[in-house]
PDB file of C-alpha atoms in Angstrom:
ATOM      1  CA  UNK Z  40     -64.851  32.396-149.891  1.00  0.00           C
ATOM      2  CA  UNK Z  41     -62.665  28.843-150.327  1.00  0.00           C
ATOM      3  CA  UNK Z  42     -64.640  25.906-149.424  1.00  0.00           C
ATOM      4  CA  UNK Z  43     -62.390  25.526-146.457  1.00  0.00           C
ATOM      5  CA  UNK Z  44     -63.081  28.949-144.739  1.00  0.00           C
ATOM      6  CA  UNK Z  45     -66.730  28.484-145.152  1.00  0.00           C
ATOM      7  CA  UNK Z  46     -66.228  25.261-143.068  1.00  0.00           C
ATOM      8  CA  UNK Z  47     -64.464  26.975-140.428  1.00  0.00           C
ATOM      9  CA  UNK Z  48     -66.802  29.683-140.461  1.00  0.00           C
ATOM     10  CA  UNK Z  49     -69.501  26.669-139.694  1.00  0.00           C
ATOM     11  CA  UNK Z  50     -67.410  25.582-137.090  1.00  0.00           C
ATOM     12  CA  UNK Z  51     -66.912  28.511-134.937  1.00  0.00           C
ATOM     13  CA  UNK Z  52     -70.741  29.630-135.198  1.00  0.00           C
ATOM     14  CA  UNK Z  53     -71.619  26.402-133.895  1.00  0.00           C
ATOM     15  CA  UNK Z  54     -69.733  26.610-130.399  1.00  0.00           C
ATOM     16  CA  UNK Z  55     -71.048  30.204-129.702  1.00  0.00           C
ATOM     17  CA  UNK Z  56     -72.401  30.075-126.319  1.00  0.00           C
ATOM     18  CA  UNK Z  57     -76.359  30.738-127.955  1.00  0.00           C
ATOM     19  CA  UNK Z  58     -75.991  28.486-130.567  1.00  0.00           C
ATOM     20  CA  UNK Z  59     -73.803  25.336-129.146  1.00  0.00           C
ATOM     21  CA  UNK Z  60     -74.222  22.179-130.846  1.00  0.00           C
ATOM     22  CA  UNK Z  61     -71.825  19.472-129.691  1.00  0.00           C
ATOM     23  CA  UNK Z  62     -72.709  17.013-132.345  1.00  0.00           C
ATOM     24  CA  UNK Z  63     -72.301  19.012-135.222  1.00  0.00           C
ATOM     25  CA  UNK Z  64     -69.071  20.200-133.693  1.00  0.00           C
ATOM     26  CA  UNK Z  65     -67.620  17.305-133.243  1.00  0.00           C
ATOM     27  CA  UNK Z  66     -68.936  16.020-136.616  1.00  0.00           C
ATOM     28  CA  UNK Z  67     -67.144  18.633-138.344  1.00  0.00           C
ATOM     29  CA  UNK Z  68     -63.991  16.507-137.456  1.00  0.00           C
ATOM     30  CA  UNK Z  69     -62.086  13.568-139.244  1.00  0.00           C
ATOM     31  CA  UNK Z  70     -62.374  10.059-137.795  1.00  0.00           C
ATOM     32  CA  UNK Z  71     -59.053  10.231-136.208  1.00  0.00           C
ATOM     33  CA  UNK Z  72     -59.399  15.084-136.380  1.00  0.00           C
ATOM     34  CA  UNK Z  73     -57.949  16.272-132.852  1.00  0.00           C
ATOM     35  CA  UNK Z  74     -58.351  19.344-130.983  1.00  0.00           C
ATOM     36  CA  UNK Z  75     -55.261  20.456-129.060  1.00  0.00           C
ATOM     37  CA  UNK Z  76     -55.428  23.660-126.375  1.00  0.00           C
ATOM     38  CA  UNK Z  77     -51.609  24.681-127.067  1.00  0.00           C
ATOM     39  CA  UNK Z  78     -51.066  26.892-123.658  1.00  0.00           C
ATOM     40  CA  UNK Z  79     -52.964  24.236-121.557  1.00  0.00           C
ATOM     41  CA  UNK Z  80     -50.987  21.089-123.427  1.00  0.00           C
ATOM     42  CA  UNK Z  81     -54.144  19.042-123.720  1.00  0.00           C
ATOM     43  CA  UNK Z  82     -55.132  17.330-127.392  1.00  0.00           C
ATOM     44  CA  UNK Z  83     -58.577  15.845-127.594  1.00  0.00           C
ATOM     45  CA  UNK Z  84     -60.319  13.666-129.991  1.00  0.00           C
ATOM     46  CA  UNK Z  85     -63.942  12.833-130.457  1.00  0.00           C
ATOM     47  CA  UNK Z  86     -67.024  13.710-127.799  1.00  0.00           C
ATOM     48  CA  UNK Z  87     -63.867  15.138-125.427  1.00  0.00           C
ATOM     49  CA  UNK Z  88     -63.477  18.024-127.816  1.00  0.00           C
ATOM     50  CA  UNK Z  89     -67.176  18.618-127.741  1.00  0.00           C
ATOM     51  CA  UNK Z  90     -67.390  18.150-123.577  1.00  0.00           C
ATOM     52  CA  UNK Z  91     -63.879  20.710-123.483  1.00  0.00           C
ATOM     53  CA  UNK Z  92     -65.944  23.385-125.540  1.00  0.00           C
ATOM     54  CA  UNK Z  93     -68.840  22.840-123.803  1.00  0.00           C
ATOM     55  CA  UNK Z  94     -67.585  23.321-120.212  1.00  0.00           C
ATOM     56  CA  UNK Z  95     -66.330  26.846-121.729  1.00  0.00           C
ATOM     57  CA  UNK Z  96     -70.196  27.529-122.754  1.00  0.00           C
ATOM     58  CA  UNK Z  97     -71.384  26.579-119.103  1.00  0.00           C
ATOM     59  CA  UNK Z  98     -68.498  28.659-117.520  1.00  0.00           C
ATOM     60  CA  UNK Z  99     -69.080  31.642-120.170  1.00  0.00           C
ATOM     61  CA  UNK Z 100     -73.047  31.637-121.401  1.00  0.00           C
ATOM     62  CA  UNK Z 101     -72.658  34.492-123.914  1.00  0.00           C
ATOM     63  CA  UNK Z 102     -69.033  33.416-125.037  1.00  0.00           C
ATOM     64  CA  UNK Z 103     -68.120  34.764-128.534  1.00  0.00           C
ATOM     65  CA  UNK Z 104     -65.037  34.277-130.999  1.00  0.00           C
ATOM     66  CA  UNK Z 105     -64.652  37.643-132.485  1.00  0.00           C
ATOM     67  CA  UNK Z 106     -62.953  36.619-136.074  1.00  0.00           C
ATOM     68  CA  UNK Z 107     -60.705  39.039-137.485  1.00  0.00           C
ATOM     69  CA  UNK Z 108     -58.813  37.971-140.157  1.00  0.00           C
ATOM     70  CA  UNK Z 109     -59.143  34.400-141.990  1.00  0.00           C
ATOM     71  CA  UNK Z 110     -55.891  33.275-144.022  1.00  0.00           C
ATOM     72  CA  UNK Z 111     -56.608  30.359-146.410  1.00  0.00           C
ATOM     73  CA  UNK Z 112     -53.839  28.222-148.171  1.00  0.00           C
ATOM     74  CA  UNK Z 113     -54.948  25.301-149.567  1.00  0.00           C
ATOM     75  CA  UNK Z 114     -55.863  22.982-146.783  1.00  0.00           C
ATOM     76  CA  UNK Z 115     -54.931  25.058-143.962  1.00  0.00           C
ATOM     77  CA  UNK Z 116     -57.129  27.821-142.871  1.00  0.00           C
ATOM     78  CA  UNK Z 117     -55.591  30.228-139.949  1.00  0.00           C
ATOM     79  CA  UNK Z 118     -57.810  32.569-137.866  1.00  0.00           C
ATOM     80  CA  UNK Z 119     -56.745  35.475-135.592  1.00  0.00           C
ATOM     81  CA  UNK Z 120     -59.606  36.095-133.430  1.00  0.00           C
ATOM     82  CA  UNK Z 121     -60.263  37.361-130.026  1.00  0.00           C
ATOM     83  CA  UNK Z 122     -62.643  35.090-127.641  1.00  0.00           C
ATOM     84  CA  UNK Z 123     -64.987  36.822-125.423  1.00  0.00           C
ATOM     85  CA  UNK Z 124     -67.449  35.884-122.673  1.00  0.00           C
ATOM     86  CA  UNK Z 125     -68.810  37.070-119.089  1.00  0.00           C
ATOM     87  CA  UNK Z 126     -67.850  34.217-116.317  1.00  0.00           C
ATOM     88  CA  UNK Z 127     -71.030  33.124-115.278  1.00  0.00           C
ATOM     89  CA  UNK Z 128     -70.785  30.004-114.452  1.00  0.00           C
ATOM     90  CA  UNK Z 129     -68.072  27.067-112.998  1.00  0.00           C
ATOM     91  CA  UNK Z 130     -64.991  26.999-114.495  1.00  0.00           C
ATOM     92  CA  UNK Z 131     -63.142  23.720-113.986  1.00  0.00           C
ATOM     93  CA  UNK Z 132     -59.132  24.469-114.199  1.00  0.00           C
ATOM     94  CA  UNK Z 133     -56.207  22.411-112.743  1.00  0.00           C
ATOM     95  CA  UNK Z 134     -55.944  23.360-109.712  1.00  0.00           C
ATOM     96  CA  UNK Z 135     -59.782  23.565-109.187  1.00  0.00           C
ATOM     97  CA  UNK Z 136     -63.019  25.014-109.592  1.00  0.00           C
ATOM     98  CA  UNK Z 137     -63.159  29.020-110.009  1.00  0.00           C
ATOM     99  CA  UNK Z 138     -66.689  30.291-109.068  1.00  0.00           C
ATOM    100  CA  UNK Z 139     -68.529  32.799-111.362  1.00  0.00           C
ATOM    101  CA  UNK Z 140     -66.881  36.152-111.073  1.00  0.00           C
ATOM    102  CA  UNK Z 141     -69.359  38.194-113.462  1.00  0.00           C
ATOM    103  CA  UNK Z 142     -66.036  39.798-115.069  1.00  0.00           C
ATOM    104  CA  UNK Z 143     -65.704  39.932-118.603  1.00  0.00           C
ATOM    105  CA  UNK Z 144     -62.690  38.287-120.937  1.00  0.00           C
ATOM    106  CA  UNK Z 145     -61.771  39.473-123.946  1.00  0.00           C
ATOM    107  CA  UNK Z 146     -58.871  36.954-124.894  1.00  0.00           C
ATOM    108  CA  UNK Z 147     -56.177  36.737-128.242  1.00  0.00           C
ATOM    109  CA  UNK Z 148     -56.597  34.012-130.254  1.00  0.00           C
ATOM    110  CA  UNK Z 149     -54.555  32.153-133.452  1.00  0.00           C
ATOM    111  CA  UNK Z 150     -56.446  29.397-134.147  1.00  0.00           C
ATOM    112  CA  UNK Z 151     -54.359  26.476-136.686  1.00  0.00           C
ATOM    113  CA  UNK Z 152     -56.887  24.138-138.967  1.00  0.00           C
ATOM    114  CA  UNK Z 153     -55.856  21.155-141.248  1.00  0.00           C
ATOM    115  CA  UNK Z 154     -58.926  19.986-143.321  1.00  0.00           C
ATOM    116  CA  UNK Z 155     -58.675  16.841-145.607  1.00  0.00           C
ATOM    117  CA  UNK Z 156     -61.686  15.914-147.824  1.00  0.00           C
ATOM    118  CA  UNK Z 157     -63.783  18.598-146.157  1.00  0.00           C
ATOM    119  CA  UNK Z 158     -63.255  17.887-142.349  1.00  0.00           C
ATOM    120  CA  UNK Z 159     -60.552  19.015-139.994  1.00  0.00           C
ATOM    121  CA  UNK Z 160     -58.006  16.592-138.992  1.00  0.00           C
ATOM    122  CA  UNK Z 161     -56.147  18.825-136.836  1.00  0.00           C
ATOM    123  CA  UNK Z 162     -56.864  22.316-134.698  1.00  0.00           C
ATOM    124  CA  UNK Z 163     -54.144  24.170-132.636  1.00  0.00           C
ATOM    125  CA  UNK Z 164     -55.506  26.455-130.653  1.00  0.00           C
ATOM    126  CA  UNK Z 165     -53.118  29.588-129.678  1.00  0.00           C
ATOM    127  CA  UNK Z 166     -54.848  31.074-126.878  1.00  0.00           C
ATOM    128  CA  UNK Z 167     -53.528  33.980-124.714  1.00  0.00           C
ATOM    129  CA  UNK Z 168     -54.262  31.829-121.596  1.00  0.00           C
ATOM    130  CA  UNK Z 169     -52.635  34.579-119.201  1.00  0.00           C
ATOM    131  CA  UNK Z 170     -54.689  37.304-120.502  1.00  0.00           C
ATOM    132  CA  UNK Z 171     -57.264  35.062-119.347  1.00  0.00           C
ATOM    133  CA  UNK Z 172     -55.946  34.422-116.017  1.00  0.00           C
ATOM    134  CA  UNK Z 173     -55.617  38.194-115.419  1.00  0.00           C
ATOM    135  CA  UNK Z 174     -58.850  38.973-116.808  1.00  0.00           C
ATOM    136  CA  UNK Z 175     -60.705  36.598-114.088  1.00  0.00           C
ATOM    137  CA  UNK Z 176     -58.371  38.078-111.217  1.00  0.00           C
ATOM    138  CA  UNK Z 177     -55.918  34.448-111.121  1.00  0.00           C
ATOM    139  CA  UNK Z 178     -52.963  36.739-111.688  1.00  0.00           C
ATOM    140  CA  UNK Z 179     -51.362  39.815-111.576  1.00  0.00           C
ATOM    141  CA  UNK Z 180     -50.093  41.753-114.262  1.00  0.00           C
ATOM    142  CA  UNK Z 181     -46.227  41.968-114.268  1.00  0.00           C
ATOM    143  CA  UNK Z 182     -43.105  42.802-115.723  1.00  0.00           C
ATOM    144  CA  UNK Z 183     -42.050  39.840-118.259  1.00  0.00           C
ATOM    145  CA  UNK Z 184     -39.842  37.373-116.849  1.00  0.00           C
ATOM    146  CA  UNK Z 185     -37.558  38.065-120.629  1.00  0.00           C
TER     147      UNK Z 185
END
């Protein structure tokens, strides 16, 4: 295991909803690192990226990033994974505040990383924010719009 992945590994075991640690989350980071939440267009830096992930814990207690496959080349390190939780508590979205439903998400992932002397200056985050959506009853299931 690369240097890199074992990082990563770090990472994601320390924003499992039983084990969240904002500070060393957030210290895993560059200075100037950056989280940005592709499907919802939002990039954070600093504490923000610890308060984003930690709203997700309060909303989903249990949540869980079920890691599949880890692709390392040189300083990038690429994760398809699958996140997973039971809605449990507030979830704060744009257009307001979904109670707990008790239902259960099971959610693709591709996850982007750029480390540089052994912290991440960048994360993309590819997350299948519709399965999401229809998984907590927001949506309906449809034919594509292609």
């Amino acid at each position: 295991m690369s240097d890199n992945e074992t990082i990563i590994r770090e990472l994601y075991a320390v924003a499992e909803g039983d084990r969240f640690n904002m500070e060393t989350f957030v210290s895993t980071f560059s200075d100037d690192g950056y989280t940005t939440d592709i499907p919802a267009g939002v990039t954070l830096r600093g504490k923000a990226m610890g308060d984003y992930i930690g709203a997700l814990t309060a909303a989903f207690p249990d949540i869980h990033r079920e890691l599949f496959r880890i692709y390392v080349a040189g300083n990038v390190v690429v994760v398809e994974l699958a996140i997973r939780g039971t809605h449990k508590g507030e979830l704060r979205l744009p257009s307001g505040t979904l109670a707990p439903t008790g239902r259960t998400i099971d959610v693709p992932c591709c996850d982007v990383f750029h480390l540089e002397n052994g912290k991440v200056t960048s994360f993309h985050c590819y997350n299948a924010a519709s399965v999401m959506q229809q998984q907590l009853g927001l949506s309906r299931r449809g034919p594509s719009a292609l």
